Short mmCIF file of C-alpha atoms and ligand atoms in Angstrom, two decimals:
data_model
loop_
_atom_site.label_atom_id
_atom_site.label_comp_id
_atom_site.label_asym_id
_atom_site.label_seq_id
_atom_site.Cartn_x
_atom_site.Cartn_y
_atom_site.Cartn_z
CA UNK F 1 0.00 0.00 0.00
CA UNK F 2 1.27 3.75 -0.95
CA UNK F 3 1.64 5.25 2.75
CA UNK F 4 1.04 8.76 0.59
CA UNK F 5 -2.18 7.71 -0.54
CA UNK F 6 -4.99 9.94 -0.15
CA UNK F 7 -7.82 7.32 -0.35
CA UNK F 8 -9.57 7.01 2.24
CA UNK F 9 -9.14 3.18 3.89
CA UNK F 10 -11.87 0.82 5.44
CA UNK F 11 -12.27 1.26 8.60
CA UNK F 12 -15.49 1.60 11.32
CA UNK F 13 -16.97 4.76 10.92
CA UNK F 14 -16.81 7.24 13.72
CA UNK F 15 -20.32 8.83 14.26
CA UNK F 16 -21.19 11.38 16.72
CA UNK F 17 -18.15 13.16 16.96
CA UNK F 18 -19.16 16.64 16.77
CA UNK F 19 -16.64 19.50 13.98
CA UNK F 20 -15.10 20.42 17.50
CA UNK F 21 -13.78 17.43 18.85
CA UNK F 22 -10.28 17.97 19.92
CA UNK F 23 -7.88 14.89 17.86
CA UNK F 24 -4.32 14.83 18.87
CA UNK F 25 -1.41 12.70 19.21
CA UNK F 26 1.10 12.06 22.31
CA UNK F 27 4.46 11.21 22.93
CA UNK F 28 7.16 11.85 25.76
CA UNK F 29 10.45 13.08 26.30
CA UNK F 30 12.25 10.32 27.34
CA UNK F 31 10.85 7.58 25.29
CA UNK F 32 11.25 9.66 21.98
CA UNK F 33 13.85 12.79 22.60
CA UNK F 34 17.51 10.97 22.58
CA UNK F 35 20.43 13.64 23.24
CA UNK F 36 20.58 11.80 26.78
CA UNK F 37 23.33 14.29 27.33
CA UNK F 38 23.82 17.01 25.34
CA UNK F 39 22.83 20.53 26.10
CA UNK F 40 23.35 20.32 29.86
CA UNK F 41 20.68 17.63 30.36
CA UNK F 42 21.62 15.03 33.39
CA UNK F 43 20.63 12.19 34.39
CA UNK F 44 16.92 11.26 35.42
CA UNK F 45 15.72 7.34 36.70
CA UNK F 46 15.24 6.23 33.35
CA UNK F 47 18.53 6.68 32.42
CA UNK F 48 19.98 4.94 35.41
CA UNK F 49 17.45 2.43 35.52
CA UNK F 50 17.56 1.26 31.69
CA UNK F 51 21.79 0.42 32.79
CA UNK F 52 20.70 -1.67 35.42
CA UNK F 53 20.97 -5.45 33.94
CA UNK F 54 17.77 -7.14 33.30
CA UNK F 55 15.85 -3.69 34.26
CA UNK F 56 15.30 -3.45 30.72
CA UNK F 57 14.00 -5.92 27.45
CA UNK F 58 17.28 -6.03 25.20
CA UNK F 59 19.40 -3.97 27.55
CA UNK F 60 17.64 -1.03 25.57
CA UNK F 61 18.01 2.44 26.98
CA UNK F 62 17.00 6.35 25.62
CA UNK F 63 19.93 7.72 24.89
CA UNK F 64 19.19 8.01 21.29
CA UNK F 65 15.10 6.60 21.14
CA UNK F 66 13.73 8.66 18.19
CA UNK F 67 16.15 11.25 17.81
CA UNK F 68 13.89 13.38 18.29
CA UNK F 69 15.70 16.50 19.62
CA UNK F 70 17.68 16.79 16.42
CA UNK F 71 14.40 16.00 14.21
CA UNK F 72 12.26 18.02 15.44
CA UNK F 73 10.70 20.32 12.77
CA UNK F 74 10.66 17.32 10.80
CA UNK F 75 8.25 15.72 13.32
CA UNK F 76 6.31 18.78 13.40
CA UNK F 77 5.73 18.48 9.74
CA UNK F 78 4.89 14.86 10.21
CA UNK F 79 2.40 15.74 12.86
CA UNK F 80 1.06 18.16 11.26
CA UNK F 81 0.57 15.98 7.89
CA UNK F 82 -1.86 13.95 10.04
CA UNK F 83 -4.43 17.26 10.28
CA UNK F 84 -4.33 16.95 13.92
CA UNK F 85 -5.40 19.88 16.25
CA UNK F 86 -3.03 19.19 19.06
CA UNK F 87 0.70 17.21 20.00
CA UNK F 88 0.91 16.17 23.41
CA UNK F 89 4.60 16.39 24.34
CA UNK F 90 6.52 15.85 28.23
CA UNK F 91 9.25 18.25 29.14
CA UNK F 92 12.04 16.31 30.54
CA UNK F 93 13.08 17.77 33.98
CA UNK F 94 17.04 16.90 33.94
CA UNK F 95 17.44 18.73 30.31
CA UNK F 96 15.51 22.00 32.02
CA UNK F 97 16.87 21.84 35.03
CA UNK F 98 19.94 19.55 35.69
CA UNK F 99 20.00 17.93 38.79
CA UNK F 100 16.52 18.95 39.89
CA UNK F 101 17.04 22.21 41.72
CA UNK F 102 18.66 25.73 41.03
CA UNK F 103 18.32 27.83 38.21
CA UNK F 104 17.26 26.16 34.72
CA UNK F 105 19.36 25.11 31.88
CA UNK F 106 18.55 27.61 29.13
CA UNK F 107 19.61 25.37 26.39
CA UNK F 108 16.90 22.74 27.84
CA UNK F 109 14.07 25.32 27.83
CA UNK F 110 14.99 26.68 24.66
CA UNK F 111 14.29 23.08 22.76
CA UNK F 112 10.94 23.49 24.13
CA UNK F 113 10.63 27.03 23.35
CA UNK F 114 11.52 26.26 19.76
CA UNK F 115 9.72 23.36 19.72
CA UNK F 116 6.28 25.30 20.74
CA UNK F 117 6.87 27.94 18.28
CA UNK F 118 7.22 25.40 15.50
CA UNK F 119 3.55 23.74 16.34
CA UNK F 120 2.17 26.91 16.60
CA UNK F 121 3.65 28.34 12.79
CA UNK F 122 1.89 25.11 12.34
CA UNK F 123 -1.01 25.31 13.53
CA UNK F 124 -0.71 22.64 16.05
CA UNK F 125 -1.91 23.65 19.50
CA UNK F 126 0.53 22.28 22.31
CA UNK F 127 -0.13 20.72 25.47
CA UNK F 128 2.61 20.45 27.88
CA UNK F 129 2.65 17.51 30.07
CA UNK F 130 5.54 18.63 32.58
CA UNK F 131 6.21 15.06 34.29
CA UNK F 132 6.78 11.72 32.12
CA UNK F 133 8.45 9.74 34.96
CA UNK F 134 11.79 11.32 34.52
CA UNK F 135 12.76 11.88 37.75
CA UNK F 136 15.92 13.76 38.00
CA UNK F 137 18.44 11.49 39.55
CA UNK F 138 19.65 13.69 42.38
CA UNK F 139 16.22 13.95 43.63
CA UNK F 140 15.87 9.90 43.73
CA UNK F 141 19.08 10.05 45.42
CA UNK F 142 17.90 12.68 47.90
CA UNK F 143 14.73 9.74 48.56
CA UNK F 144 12.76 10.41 45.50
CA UNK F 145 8.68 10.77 45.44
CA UNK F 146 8.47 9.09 48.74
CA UNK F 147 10.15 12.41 50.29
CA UNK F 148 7.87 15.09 50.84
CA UNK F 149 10.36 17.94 49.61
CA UNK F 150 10.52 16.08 45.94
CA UNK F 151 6.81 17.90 45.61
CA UNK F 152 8.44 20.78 46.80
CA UNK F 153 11.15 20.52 44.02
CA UNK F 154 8.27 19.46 41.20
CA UNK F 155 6.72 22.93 41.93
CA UNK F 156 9.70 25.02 41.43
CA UNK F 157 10.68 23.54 38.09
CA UNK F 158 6.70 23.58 37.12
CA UNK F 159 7.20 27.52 37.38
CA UNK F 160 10.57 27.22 35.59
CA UNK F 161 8.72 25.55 32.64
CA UNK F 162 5.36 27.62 33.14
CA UNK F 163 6.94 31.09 32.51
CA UNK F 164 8.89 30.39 29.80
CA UNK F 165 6.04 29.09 28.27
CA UNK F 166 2.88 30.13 29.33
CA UNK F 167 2.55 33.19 27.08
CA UNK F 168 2.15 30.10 23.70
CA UNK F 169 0.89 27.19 25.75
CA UNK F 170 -2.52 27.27 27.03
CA UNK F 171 -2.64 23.68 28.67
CA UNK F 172 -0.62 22.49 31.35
CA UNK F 173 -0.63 19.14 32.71
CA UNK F 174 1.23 18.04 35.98
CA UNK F 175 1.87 14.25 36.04
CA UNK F 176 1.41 11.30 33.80
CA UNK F 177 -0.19 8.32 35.38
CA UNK F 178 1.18 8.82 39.02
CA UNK F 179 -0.32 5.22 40.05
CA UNK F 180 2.92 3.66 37.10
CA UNK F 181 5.61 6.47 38.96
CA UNK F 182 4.17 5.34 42.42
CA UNK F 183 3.20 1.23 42.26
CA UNK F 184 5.52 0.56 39.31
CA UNK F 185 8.63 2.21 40.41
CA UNK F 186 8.64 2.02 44.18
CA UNK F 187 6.65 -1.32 44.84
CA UNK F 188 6.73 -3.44 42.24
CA UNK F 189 9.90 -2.52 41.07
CA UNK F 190 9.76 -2.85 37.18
CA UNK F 191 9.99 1.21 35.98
CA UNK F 192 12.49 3.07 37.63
CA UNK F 193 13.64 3.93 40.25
CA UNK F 194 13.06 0.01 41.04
CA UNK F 195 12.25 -0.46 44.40
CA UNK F 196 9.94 -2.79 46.39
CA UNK F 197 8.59 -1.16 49.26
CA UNK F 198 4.93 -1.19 49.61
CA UNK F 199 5.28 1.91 52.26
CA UNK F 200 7.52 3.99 49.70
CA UNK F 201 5.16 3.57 47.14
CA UNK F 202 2.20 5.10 49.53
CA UNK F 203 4.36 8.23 50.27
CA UNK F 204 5.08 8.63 46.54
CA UNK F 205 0.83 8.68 45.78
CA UNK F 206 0.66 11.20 48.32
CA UNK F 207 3.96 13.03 47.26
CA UNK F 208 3.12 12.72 43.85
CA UNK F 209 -0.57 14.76 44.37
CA UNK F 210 1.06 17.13 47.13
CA UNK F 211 3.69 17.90 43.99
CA UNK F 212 0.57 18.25 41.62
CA UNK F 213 -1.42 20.81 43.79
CA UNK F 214 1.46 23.05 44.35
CA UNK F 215 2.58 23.04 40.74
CA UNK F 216 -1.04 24.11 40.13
CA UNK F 217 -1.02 26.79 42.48
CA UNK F 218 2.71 27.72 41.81
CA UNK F 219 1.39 28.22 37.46
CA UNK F 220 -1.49 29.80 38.38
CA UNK F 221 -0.16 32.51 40.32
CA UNK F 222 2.06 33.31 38.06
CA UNK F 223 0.18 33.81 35.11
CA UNK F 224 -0.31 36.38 33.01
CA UNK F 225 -3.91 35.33 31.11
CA UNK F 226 -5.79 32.21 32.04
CA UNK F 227 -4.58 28.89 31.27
CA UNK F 228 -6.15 25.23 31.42
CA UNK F 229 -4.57 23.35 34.02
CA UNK F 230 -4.50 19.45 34.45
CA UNK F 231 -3.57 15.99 35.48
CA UNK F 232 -3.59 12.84 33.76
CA UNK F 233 -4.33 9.61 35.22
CA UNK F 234 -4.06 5.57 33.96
CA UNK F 235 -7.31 3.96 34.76
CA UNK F 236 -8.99 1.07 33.63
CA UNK F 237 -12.11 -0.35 34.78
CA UNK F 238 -12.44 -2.88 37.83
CA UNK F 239 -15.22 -5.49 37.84
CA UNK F 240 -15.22 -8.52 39.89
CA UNK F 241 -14.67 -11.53 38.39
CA UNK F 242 -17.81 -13.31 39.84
CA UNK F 243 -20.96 -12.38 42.19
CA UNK F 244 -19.20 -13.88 44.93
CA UNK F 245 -18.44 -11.62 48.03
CA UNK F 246 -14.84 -11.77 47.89
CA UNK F 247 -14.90 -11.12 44.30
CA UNK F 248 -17.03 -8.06 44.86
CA UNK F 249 -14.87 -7.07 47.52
CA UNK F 250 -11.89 -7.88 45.38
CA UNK F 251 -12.61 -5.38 42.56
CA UNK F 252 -13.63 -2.60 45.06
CA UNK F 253 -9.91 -3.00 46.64
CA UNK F 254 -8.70 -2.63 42.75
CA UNK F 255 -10.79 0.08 41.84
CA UNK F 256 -9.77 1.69 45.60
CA UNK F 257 -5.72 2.00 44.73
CA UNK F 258 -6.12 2.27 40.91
CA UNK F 259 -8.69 5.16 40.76
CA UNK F 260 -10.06 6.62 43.99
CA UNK F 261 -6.87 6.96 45.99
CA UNK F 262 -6.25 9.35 43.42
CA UNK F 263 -9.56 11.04 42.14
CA UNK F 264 -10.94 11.41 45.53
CA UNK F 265 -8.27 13.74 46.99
CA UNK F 266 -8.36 15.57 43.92
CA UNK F 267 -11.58 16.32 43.67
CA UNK F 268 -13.00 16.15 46.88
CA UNK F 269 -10.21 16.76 49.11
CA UNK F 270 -10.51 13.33 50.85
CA UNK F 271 -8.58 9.84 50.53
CA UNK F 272 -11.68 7.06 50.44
CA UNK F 273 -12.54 5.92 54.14
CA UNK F 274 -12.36 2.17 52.76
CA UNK F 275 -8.88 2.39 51.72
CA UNK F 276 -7.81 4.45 54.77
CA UNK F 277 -8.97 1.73 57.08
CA UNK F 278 -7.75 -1.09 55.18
CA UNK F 279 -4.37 0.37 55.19
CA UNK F 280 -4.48 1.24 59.01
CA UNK F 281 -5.27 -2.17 59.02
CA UNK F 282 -1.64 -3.20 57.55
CA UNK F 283 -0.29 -0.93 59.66
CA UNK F 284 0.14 1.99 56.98
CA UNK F 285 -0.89 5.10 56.17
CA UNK F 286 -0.59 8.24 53.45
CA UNK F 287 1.74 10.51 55.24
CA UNK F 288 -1.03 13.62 55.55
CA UNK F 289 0.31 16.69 57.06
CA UNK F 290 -2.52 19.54 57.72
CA UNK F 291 -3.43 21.16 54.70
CA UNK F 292 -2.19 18.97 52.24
CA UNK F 293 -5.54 18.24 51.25
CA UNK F 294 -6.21 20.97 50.59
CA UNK F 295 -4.01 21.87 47.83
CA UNK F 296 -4.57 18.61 46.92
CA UNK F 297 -7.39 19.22 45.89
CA UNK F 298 -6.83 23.02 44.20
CA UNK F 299 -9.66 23.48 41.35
CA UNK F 300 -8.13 22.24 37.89
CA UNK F 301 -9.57 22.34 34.45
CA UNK F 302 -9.30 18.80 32.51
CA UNK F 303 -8.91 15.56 33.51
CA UNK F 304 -6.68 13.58 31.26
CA UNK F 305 -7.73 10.01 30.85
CA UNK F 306 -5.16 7.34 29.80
CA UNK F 307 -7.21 4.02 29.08
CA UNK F 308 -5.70 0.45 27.54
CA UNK F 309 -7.85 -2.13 29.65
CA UNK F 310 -10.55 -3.12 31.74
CA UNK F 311 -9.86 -6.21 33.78
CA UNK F 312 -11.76 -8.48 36.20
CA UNK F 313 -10.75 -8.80 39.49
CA UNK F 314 -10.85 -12.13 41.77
CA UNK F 315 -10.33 -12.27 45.90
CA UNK F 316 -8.87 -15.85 45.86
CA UNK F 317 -6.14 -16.93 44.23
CA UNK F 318 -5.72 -19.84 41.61
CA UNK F 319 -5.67 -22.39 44.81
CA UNK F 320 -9.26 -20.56 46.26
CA UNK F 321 -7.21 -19.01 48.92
CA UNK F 322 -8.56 -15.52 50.20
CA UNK F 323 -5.44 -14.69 51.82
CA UNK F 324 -1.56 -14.44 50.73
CA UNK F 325 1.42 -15.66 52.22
CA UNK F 326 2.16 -12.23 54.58
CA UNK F 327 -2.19 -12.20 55.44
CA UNK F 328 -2.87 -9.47 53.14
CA UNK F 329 -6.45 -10.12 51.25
CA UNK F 330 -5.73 -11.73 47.67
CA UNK F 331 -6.68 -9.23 44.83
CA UNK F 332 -5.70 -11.21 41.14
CA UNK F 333 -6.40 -9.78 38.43
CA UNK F 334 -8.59 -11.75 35.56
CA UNK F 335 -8.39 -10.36 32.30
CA UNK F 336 -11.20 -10.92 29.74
CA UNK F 337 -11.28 -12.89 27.16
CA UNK F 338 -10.68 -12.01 24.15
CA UNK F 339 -8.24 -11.11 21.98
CA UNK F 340 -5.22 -9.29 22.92
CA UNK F 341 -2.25 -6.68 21.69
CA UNK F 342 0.87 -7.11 21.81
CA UNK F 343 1.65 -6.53 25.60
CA UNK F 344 -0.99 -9.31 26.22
CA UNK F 345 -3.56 -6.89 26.83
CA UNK F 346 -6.96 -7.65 26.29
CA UNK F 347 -9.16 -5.39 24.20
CA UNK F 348 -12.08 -4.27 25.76
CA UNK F 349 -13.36 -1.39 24.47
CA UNK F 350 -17.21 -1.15 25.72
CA UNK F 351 -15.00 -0.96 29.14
CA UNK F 352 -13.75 2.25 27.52
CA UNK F 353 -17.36 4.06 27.81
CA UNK F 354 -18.20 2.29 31.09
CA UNK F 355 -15.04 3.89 32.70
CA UNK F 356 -15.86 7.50 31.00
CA UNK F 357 -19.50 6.91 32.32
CA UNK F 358 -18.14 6.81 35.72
CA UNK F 359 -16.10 9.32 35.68
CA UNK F 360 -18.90 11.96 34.46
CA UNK F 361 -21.08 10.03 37.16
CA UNK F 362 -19.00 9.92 40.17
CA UNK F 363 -16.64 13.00 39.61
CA UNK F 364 -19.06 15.21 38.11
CA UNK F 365 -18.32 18.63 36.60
CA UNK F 366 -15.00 17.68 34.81
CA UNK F 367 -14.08 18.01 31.10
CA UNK F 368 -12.55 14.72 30.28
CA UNK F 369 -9.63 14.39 27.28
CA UNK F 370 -8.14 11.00 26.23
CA UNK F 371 -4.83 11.72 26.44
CA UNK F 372 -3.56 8.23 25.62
CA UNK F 373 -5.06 5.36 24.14
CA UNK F 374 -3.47 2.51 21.63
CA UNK F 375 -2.01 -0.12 21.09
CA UNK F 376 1.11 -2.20 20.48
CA UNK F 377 0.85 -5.05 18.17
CA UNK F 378 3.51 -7.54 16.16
CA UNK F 379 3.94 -4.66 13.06
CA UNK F 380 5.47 -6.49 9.91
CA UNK F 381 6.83 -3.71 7.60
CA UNK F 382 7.16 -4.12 4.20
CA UNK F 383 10.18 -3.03 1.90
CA UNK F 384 9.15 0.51 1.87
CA UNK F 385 8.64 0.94 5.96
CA UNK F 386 4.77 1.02 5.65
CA UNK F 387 2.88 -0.97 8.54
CA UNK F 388 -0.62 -2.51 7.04
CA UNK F 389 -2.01 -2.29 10.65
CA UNK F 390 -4.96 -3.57 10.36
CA UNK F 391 -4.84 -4.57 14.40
CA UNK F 392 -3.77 -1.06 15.27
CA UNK F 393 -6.41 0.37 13.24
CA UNK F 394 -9.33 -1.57 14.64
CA UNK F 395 -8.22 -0.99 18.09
CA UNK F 396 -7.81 2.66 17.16
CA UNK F 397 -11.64 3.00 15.73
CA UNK F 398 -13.41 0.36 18.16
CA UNK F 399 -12.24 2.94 21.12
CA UNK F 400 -13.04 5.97 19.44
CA UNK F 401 -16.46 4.98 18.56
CA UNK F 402 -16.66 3.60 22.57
CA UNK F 403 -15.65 7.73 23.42
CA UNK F 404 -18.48 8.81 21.27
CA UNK F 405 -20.57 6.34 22.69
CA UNK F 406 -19.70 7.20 26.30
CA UNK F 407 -20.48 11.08 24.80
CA UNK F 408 -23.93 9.90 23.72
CA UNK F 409 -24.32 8.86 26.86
CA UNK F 410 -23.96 12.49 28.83
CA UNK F 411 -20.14 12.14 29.32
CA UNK F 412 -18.02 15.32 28.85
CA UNK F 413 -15.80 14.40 26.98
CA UNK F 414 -13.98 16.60 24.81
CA UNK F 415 -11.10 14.66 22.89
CA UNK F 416 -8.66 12.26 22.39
CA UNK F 417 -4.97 11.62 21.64
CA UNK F 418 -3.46 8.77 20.12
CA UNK F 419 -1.15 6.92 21.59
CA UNK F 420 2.13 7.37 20.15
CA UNK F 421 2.68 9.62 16.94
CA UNK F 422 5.72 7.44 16.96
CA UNK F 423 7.08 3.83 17.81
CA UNK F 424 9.11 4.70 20.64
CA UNK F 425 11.11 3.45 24.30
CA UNK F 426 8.25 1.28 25.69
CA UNK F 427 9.68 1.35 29.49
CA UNK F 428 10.59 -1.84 30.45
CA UNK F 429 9.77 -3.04 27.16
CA UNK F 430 12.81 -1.13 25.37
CA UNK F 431 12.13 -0.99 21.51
CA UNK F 432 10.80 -4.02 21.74
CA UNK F 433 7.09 -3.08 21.24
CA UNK F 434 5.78 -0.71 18.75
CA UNK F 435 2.63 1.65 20.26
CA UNK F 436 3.51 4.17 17.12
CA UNK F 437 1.00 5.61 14.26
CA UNK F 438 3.94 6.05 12.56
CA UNK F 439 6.49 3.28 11.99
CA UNK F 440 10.44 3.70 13.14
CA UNK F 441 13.28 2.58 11.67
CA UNK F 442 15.82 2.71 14.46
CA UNK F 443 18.78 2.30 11.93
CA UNK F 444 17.73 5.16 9.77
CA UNK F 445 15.17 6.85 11.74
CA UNK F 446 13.06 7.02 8.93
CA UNK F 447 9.26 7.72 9.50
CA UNK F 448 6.62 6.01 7.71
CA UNK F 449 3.15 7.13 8.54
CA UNK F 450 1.30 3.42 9.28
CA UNK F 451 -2.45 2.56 8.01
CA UNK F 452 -3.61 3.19 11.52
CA UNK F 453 -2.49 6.72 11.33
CA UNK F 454 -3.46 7.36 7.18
CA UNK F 455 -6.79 6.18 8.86
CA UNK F 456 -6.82 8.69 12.14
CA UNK F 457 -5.71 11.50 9.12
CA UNK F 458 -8.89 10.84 7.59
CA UNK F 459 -10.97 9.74 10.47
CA UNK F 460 -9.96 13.32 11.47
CA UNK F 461 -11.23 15.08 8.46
CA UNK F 462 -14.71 13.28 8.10
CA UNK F 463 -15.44 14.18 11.58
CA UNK F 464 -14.19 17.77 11.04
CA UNK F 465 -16.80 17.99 7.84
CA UNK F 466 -19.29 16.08 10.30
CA UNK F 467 -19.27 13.30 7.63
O1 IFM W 501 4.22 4.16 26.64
C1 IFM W 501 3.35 4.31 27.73
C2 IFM W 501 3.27 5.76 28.15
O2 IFM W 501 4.52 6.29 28.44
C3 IFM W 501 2.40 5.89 29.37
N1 IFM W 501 1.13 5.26 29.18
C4 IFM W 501 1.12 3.92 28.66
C5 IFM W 501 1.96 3.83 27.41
C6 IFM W 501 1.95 2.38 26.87
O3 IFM W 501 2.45 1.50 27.83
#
């Protein structure tokens, strides 16, 4: 297939997506920018953690990933070839401001100041996501999210970013997906920093909010017009895997330290009572000074809404036990059946408008934007570099038409990035899988736009017609 093609290609129609619908496509710093250390930039987790052996598929690691920071105005033009309205991009906090305190690198903010002013000659409107899990080092060393002064830290380089920028950028988001920086780095142990400590990984939830609230507060008062302020959260849906009691009890556990231990404080200035008490009950706590909750819970604008996969969840394990070995009630995860992507996970997109239903339901009176949803699957390309994804592209339409379902339903929600513009450094994954639109070659770096993203182009123009 000619990836320049113009024809429109089969694919589910997208109804109900009104001219006005915001379309967009994400990426971030470390898994696409390369220049690991050029400009000033230090180190940051990832880059430690990706040179630990084993930490990482292939012994893969970011310091050249996409190349991204010598290519971009190409990737502009890309982007903008794709007739999207917006480019979701993370700054990276060790290239702005090395070592994670002091004065900031003006080399580092001047990528992002000339990267801003090329979407906007564009006509691309940027939205800033100022934390992709690149800690810098120093700060890990100093005890990382699970010390209350790291928030402290995240604030002051928020502003760094914020007034360089805020006279061209009208959307700010603080963190990606604190529940991966939190659970995934300092309790299960597979991002980075890569530790195991259930108790660290509590401090860095609460950290990680108390670091969102005063970054909000620290932008906002230094603004000079109105801006749309943010956070963006990884949620999926919970439902227990049975009627059974435990089950039931099971998925309300899940659904208590996946969503609520985040979206309560937020928005209501509270942890949930439930999860309070169960974790007195282990003997830990989130380490609440007074007033945290309140900042907490500052007023923001949009709630970003990363989505990949519902699961099921089950309170025994495979051997009917309820408890584990250390007496802690089992919660094990069931996934549907089904097919499934790359990363073995399942696709379940009527999940998609059940979990945007309960957001407009139980956190009422916030615009919702998918800021990342896709897919990694086994991409063959041809001679050429184009990807016939059909996989990519079904997964791509199937959850759009679930967002304009949840819309028909009363949910606010007012667009939706793909995830990635580009096959990129999948974590712990390395190059290994391929979440791109757009197909890299990592020996050339060539770009070739893949049939899931010549379909978003025009998916994107028939809505924009209201076709
Ligand atoms: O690549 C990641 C991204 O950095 C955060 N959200 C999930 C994506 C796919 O795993």
């Amino acid at each position: 297939m000619n990836p320049t093609s113009t024809a429109p290609l089969a694919a589910v129609p997208v109804a109900g997506l009104p001219p006005t619908f915001q379309w967009g496509v994400a990426t971030s710093a470390y898994q696409i920018e390369g220049a690991a250390f050029e400009d000033g930039r230090t180190a940051s987790i990832w880059d430690t953690f990706s040179r630990t052996p084993g930490a990482v598929v292939g012994g893969d690691n970011g310091d050249v990933a996409c190349d991204h920071y010598h290519r971009m105005p190409q990737d502009v033009a890309l982007i903008k070839s794709l007739g999207v309205d917006s480019y979701r991009f993370s700054v990276s906090w060790p290239r702005v401001q090395p070592g994670g305190r002091g004065p900031a690198n003006p080399a580092g903010l001047d990528f992002y100041d000339r990267l801003v002013d090329e979407l906007l000659a564009n006509g691309i409107d940027p939205w800033v996501t100022l934390y992709h899990w690149d800690l810098p080092q120093e700060l890990e060393d100093a005890g990382g999210w699970p010390v209350r002064d790291t928030a402290y830290r995240f604030a002051d380089y928020a502003s760094l970013v914020f007034s360089r920028l805020e006279d061209r950028v009208q959307t700010f988001t603080t963190l990606n997906e604190p529940w991966c920086s939190a659970w995934l780095g300092y309790q299960v142990g597979v991002h980075a920093p890569g530790r195991q400590n259930f108790d660290d990984a509590l401090f860095a939830v609460h950290h990680l909010l108390l670091g969102h609230g005063l970054a909000t507060q620290a932008m906002r008062s230094l603004e000079t017009r109105p801006h749309t302020y943010g956070i963006t959260l990884n949620m999926g849906t919970a439902d227990p895997a049975s009627d059974s009691s435990e089950d039931r009890e099971a998925a309300r556990r899940a659904d208590g330290m996946g969503l609520r231990i985040y979206l309560d404080p937020l928005r209501y200035g509270r942890y949930p009572a439930d999860m309070v008490d169960e974790l007195a009950a282990r003997g830990s706590a989130f380490p609440v000074r007074d007033g945290d909750l309140e900042i907490i819970s500052t007023p923001f604008d949009v709630l970003g809404v990363n989505f990949y996969f519902g699961q099921n969840f089950a309170g025994t394990d495979e051997q009917g036990n309820t408890h584990d070995a250390a007496g802690e009630p089992v919660v094990r995860a069931v996934l549907p059946d089904g097919a499934r992507t790359a990363m073995d996970w399942p696709i379940t997109p009527s999940r998609f408008t059940q979990l945007l239903l309960r957001l407009h339901n139980d956190y009422p009176g916030l615009p919702l934007v998918v800021t990342e949803n896709g897919a990694a699957f086994p991409d063959q390309p041809d001679e050429s570099g184009f990807v016939a994804d059909g996989d990519r592209t079904e997964y791509l339409s199937s959850h759009i038409a679930a967002v304009a379902d949840a819309r028909a339903q009363g949910a606010d929600v007012r667009g939706y990035f793909a995830w990635s513009l580009l096959d990129n450094f999948e974590w712990a994954e390395g190059y290994a899988k391929r979440f791109g639109i757009v197909h890299v070659d990592y020996e050339t770096q060539a770009r070739t736009p893949k049939q899931s993203a010549l379909w978003f182009r025009d998916t994107i123009a028939r809505t924009r017609s209201g076709q």
